[in-house]
Amino acid sequence: MPEAKYLLVGSSHAALEALRAIRRLDPDGSMAMVTRDGALPYSPTVLPYVMSGRSRPDAVILRDRAFFDEVGCRFVSGVAATGLDTAARSVRLADGTQWRYGRLLVATGAAPAIPPIPGLDTVAFHVLRTLDDAVGLRARMGLARRAVVLGAGLVGLHAAETLAEAGLSVSVIEMRGQVLPGYIDAKASARIEAAFAGHGVKLLLGRTATRVAAQDVGIAVTTDDGRTVEGDLLLVATGVRPVTDWLAGSGVQVERGVLVDGFLRTSAADVWAAGDVAQGLDFASGTRQVLGIIPTAVEQGRIAGFDMAGDAGQKPWVGGLPVNTYRFFGRPAVSVGQAAAGGDGFEVVEQDLPHLYRRIVLAGDRLVGIASVDDPFDAGIMGELIRRRVDLAAVKDAFLADPTAIGRRLMSEQWR
Amino acid sequence: MSIAYDTIAFRSAKCDGCGECMKACAAVKQGTSRISIVPGARDGAFEMALCRQCGDPKCVMVCPAGALSKNAGNGIVDWAADRCVDCLLCTSGCAYGAISADPIGGRVIKCDQCGGDPACVGACPTDALEWGSAGSIYNRFGDKEDMFVPGLAGCQGCNSELIMRHVMRRIGRNSVLATPPGCIPGMGSVGYNGKTGTKVPVFHPLLTNTASMLAGVRRYYDKIGRKDIVVMALAGDGGTVDCGFHAVSGAAERGEKILYICVDNEGYMNTGMQRSGATPYGSWTSTTPVGDKLKGKTQDAKNMPMIMVAHRAAYVATASTAYMEELYDKLDRAIEASFHGFSYLHIYSPCPTGWRVPANKVIEACRLSVESNFVTLWEYTPEAGLRFTRSPDRPVPVVDYARTIGKYRHLDADQLAHIQAKVDEQVALLKRLAGEVSAVSAARAAAPEDSSTSAGAVPPPLRHETFRP
Ligand SMILES: Cc1cc2nc3c(=O)[nH]c(=O)nc-3n(C[C@H](O)[C@H](O)[C@H](O)COP(=O)(O)OP(=O)(O)OC[C@H]3O[C@@H](n4cnc5c(N)ncnc54)[C@H](O)[C@@H]3O)c2cc1C
Ligand code: SF4
Ligand code: SF4
């Protein structure tokens, strides 16, 4: 039975950062990384660019074999974990192997959530989460004229843009009344919607797909207002769900994701979880949420890794902050924190100019969220101002006028 | 040996916001500047955003495309344009505002240190930006042999021990070392119980005869044809400016070919912190106590390196451990000069015990002493004259330095004013020496055939230069 002091399941951002953290404290402890994907580590975020052809599939690899040899980590790919026995401290793999572990990291991320739309199970459709998905979509894309995308979140919009730029006629169906719901406010999304419309993408906002049916050629999607949208290619991008099925029966507590504490420990001894699979502290609400972004996956991976390696000086996590940097047709949209918040207790200052849009949300003279379109800012600095709850009372007007300059100044002062 | 990296340092106190660094960067990068200077909290204060080439770079870890990586060779966090997909995620990883979307073109931009010769540093007229090449020094000397045994009994944070180890690491085994009474032999370099604490021939002269003995040692080596031996002293200020003064002066006057390094901790520290001729005005020492009447030393320190200039020694320089690059440069020149004539290096060495400076603040004390002009860094040769190696312009007030030193805690406003006036006077005098002494023609300065004076000509005009690292 193979065994490792540190067993990492998953090979994306969270697991890679945990590996790095562990190796900083424990250069020699035996380690293995097991992943379902057949490829070397890569990021799901880069997939729209693989789909568009901008990035070659072999050029998005984040770590090569030599890296794993160098850091002394066995890399076992193309085989999924199917079960966990915390009493025996072992993980069962799809090929029947049992891995014994000293400390286990669950970093299996998320997978597309497939909505229960009648008929969807009878047709061929695409998702975008793995390299194979992207390569498959790219191949299919070349043969199609019309595409239907379900969902106008980051994945749906990225894909819709790629499809439109490739010359397909694209329709996007979104249940909510705006694109990127939850990330940005309606005014910001209006600018994005206008850009998509300008590039010929049909956005059906506030519409629910009620039925999907196969046609002689392609598919047809019926919406709740009785309309039918036809396509040769269907992409489902209605959200993701943490990959926790393999933990069933293990006793590891799972709600929406794997529940973790401030050190990314799960309810089971010697089992940690990080990244899209984990449900951990959310900075703003103080509740446990699945955040589903790279910065959180990296932060969690690091803390989990340090804790797994027994870091005595570890401080509990302050919680995750939504951070999104998004480009549509070359234009930047950035949001950090509670950028869409408003109402009681919040002070919202918007700049709604023809060439840019900026929205700053304060609470008690402290920054809690900021978003912009066509006006990129230092997202990392804004995140720090929010996390450190820096009092902006003395510089408020200046900050509202030029958040970049004042942000840089404040951080420079803080670092010295 | 691990590897260390050079870096750009920013001294906000010196920045006047002129923006030359940004112009220079924008020019070499043909676009937007990678360094940004922004107004600070107070009027006239400025802050900076620039990539720190993190050892643990978060921008790298959040990049989904593998477009950023830490270059193990030079420490730079490299950006690969062809791999980058312009997602801007890296801008969310960096808490320094150091990688950002270029308003022109929209791709991310960050500092790459111009391959080791950053344009911004060269353009900064106030030395607020400095190229710190301590990393290169470490790479050059890090695995050279330490010439002292481990476990010397110096105090915690002792700057003199730092100086001894650095100097001898550079000079190496081909040397004969004299360490007259003081902290240096006291902490065990001359050894205990018949064993030496130094890996080169070391001896313990009297306080009074160090330079004379070295002169004899050199003459002997000359006689047997060994021209490669560095004959040198690591002496304290007491043994140099007081008890050993006549011997040093005589050796310098005769042009003896020795390297004399004075490690100046401003007093007789190992015997109980008595005052010396190098102790500055106002200092508390055990013989210049602070009480109802006396308020520390009542005389000013003598400036030994200037006295050595007056001897027209082959090489004279001052150095500080806060500026290691300079210290090593001067050490190179001092060694070289010691084969031709009397070479004198004066290294300032704050003493954590005797000065009451916390061990972890010693280097900071070194830095402030220089930034306030309490200590000036310069070098002199008879040929080139005196030249500042670090600009004495735009100093911080001496009180900023004095405040960090326990032995000055009692100083009242009058005493501080006196010290400030003395500092200003010294700097003015040095500036005159550096800039306004008229050149003597080479013909007149050349020594006659049969004279034993070193044949030092004084051709070029003496000048005042600002050091650019
Ligand atoms: C198209 C797209 C665009 C995105 N854009 C952004 C963006 O702009 N910004 C942003 O912050 N985030 C974005 N994201 C989200 C981001 O990619 C994720 O938050 C991040 O990848 C999470 O990393 P992770 O390590 O938690 O898990 P994942 O990246 O989901 O990786 C999970 C890993 O676990 C492995 N695995 C899964 N199941 C098993 C199993 N049973 N056994 C073994 N191994 C298993 C997988 O092979 C994979 O290696 C995007 C995602 C997509 C799909
Ligand atoms: S860009 Fe920022 S995070 Fe990246 S190396 Fe530079 S300072 Fe560090
Ligand atoms: S903008 Fe480029 S360098 Fe920055 S995270 Fe995205 S791909 Fe990496």
PDB file of C-alpha atoms in Angstrom, chain A residues 13 16-17 20 24 42-43 45-46 49 54-55 58-63 294-295 298-299 302 306 323 325-327 332-334 336 376-381 384 387 404-406 408-413 415-416, chain B residues 10 12 35-36 38-42 46-49 52 55-58 60-67 81-101 105-108:
ATOM      1  CA  HIS A  13      -4.153  26.277  -7.291  1.00  0.00           C
ATOM      2  CA  LEU A  16      -0.003  23.589  -5.521  1.00  0.00           C
ATOM      3  CA  GLU A  17       0.136  26.356  -2.948  1.00  0.00           C
ATOM      4  CA  ARG A  20       4.799  25.065  -1.595  1.00  0.00           C
ATOM      5  CA  ARG A  24       8.987  25.629   3.166  1.00  0.00           C
ATOM      6  CA  TYR A  42      -3.064  23.802 -15.036  1.00  0.00           C
ATOM      7  CA  SER A  43      -5.664  26.358 -14.033  1.00  0.00           C
ATOM      8  CA  THR A  45      -9.191  29.986 -15.412  1.00  0.00           C
ATOM      9  CA  VAL A  46      -6.937  29.791 -18.438  1.00  0.00           C
ATOM     10  CA  TYR A  49      -7.869  31.155 -23.808  1.00  0.00           C
ATOM     11  CA  ARG A  54      -4.681  32.136 -27.771  1.00  0.00           C
ATOM     12  CA  SER A  55      -2.933  29.692 -25.433  1.00  0.00           C
ATOM     13  CA  ASP A  58       0.840  22.504 -23.612  1.00  0.00           C
ATOM     14  CA  ALA A  59       1.775  26.101 -22.778  1.00  0.00           C
ATOM     15  CA  VAL A  60      -0.630  26.506 -19.875  1.00  0.00           C
ATOM     16  CA  ILE A  61       1.038  23.901 -17.697  1.00  0.00           C
ATOM     17  CA  LEU A  62       1.921  25.370 -14.294  1.00  0.00           C
ATOM     18  CA  ARG A  63       4.419  22.724 -13.105  1.00  0.00           C
ATOM     19  CA  ILE A 294      -8.171  31.710  -7.301  1.00  0.00           C
ATOM     20  CA  PRO A 295      -7.028  34.222  -4.659  1.00  0.00           C
ATOM     21  CA  VAL A 298      -4.231  30.149  -2.994  1.00  0.00           C
ATOM     22  CA  GLU A 299      -4.672  31.748   0.416  1.00  0.00           C
ATOM     23  CA  ARG A 302      -1.093  28.228   1.916  1.00  0.00           C
ATOM     24  CA  PHE A 306       1.571  25.543   6.805  1.00  0.00           C
ATOM     25  CA  VAL A 323     -11.963  39.435  -5.999  1.00  0.00           C
ATOM     26  CA  THR A 325     -10.616  40.711 -12.546  1.00  0.00           C
ATOM     27  CA  TYR A 326     -12.425  40.215 -15.766  1.00  0.00           C
ATOM     28  CA  ARG A 327     -11.809  41.259 -19.345  1.00  0.00           C
ATOM     29  CA  PRO A 332     -11.139  45.491 -17.924  1.00  0.00           C
ATOM     30  CA  ALA A 333     -13.734  45.095 -15.189  1.00  0.00           C
ATOM     31  CA  VAL A 334     -12.427  44.673 -11.664  1.00  0.00           C
ATOM     32  CA  VAL A 336     -13.070  43.576  -4.834  1.00  0.00           C
ATOM     33  CA  PRO A 376      -8.391  49.083 -13.584  1.00  0.00           C
ATOM     34  CA  PHE A 377      -6.996  49.685 -10.100  1.00  0.00           C
ATOM     35  CA  ASP A 378      -4.612  47.964  -7.712  1.00  0.00           C
ATOM     36  CA  ALA A 379      -6.928  45.161  -6.659  1.00  0.00           C
ATOM     37  CA  GLY A 380      -4.341  43.782  -4.221  1.00  0.00           C
ATOM     38  CA  ILE A 381      -4.026  47.088  -2.388  1.00  0.00           C
ATOM     39  CA  GLU A 384      -5.537  44.938   1.924  1.00  0.00           C
ATOM     40  CA  ARG A 387      -8.925  43.357   5.215  1.00  0.00           C
ATOM     41  CA  THR A 404      -4.891  54.301  -6.903  1.00  0.00           C
ATOM     42  CA  ALA A 405      -2.633  57.106  -5.709  1.00  0.00           C
ATOM     43  CA  ILE A 406      -4.056  57.168  -2.198  1.00  0.00           C
ATOM     44  CA  ARG A 408      -0.426  53.219  -2.964  1.00  0.00           C
ATOM     45  CA  ARG A 409       0.412  55.888  -0.478  1.00  0.00           C
ATOM     46  CA  LEU A 410      -1.437  54.176   2.362  1.00  0.00           C
ATOM     47  CA  MET A 411       0.133  50.811   1.669  1.00  0.00           C
ATOM     48  CA  SER A 412       3.592  52.321   1.330  1.00  0.00           C
ATOM     49  CA  GLU A 413       3.099  53.898   4.747  1.00  0.00           C
ATOM     50  CA  TRP A 415       4.808  48.684   4.967  1.00  0.00           C
ATOM     51  CA  ARG A 416       7.426  50.965   6.397  1.00  0.00           C
TER      52      ARG A 416
ATOM     53  CA  PHE B  10      13.687  53.737  -1.200  1.00  0.00           C
ATOM     54  CA  SER B  12      11.296  58.306   1.723  1.00  0.00           C
ATOM     55  CA  ILE B  35       7.800  52.955 -10.417  1.00  0.00           C
ATOM     56  CA  SER B  36       5.265  55.330  -9.020  1.00  0.00           C
ATOM     57  CA  VAL B  38       2.774  59.462  -4.859  1.00  0.00           C
ATOM     58  CA  PRO B  39       2.254  62.350  -2.433  1.00  0.00           C
ATOM     59  CA  GLY B  40       2.445  61.281   1.210  1.00  0.00           C
ATOM     60  CA  ALA B  41       0.477  62.241   4.266  1.00  0.00           C
ATOM     61  CA  ARG B  42       2.452  65.354   5.136  1.00  0.00           C
ATOM     62  CA  PHE B  46       6.310  61.061  -0.728  1.00  0.00           C
ATOM     63  CA  GLU B  47       5.589  57.375  -0.925  1.00  0.00           C
ATOM     64  CA  MET B  48       6.493  54.802  -3.518  1.00  0.00           C
ATOM     65  CA  ALA B  49       5.056  51.760  -5.242  1.00  0.00           C
ATOM     66  CA  ARG B  52       9.976  44.201  -4.460  1.00  0.00           C
ATOM     67  CA  GLY B  55      10.799  35.963  -2.226  1.00  0.00           C
ATOM     68  CA  ASP B  56       7.297  34.602  -1.844  1.00  0.00           C
ATOM     69  CA  PRO B  57       5.516  36.399  -4.676  1.00  0.00           C
ATOM     70  CA  LYS B  58       1.757  36.259  -4.528  1.00  0.00           C
ATOM     71  CA  VAL B  60       3.061  34.400  -9.255  1.00  0.00           C
ATOM     72  CA  MET B  61       0.833  32.120  -7.255  1.00  0.00           C
ATOM     73  CA  VAL B  62      -2.440  33.558  -8.496  1.00  0.00           C
ATOM     74  CA  CYS B  63      -1.441  33.674 -12.170  1.00  0.00           C
ATOM     75  CA  PRO B  64      -3.456  31.029 -13.996  1.00  0.00           C
ATOM     76  CA  ALA B  65      -1.239  31.045 -17.067  1.00  0.00           C
ATOM     77  CA  GLY B  66       2.204  30.433 -15.610  1.00  0.00           C
ATOM     78  CA  ALA B  67       3.231  33.796 -17.028  1.00  0.00           C
ATOM     79  CA  ALA B  81       4.456  38.279 -22.429  1.00  0.00           C
ATOM     80  CA  ASP B  82       3.619  35.321 -24.657  1.00  0.00           C
ATOM     81  CA  ARG B  83       2.106  33.266 -21.840  1.00  0.00           C
ATOM     82  CA  CYS B  84       0.143  36.096 -20.245  1.00  0.00           C
ATOM     83  CA  VAL B  85      -3.567  36.098 -21.050  1.00  0.00           C
ATOM     84  CA  ASP B  86      -4.184  39.609 -19.676  1.00  0.00           C
ATOM     85  CA  CYS B  87      -6.549  38.432 -16.959  1.00  0.00           C
ATOM     86  CA  LEU B  88      -5.189  40.939 -14.380  1.00  0.00           C
ATOM     87  CA  LEU B  89      -5.402  38.388 -11.573  1.00  0.00           C
ATOM     88  CA  CYS B  90      -1.830  39.197 -10.593  1.00  0.00           C
ATOM     89  CA  THR B  91      -2.921  42.746  -9.747  1.00  0.00           C
ATOM     90  CA  SER B  92      -5.089  41.251  -7.037  1.00  0.00           C
ATOM     91  CA  GLY B  93      -2.184  39.256  -5.602  1.00  0.00           C
ATOM     92  CA  CYS B  94       0.189  42.166  -5.141  1.00  0.00           C
ATOM     93  CA  ALA B  95      -0.265  44.299  -2.046  1.00  0.00           C
ATOM     94  CA  TYR B  96       2.312  46.830  -3.251  1.00  0.00           C
ATOM     95  CA  GLY B  97       0.617  48.175  -6.352  1.00  0.00           C
ATOM     96  CA  ALA B  98       3.650  46.890  -8.204  1.00  0.00           C
ATOM     97  CA  ILE B  99       2.054  45.017 -11.054  1.00  0.00           C
ATOM     98  CA  SER B 100      -0.744  46.870 -12.722  1.00  0.00           C
ATOM     99  CA  ALA B 101      -2.594  47.295 -15.969  1.00  0.00           C
ATOM    100  CA  GLY B 105      -2.150  49.025 -24.097  1.00  0.00           C
ATOM    101  CA  GLY B 106      -3.749  47.420 -21.079  1.00  0.00           C
ATOM    102  CA  ARG B 107      -1.216  44.665 -20.480  1.00  0.00           C
ATOM    103  CA  VAL B 108       0.300  44.283 -17.041  1.00  0.00           C
TER     104      VAL B 108
END
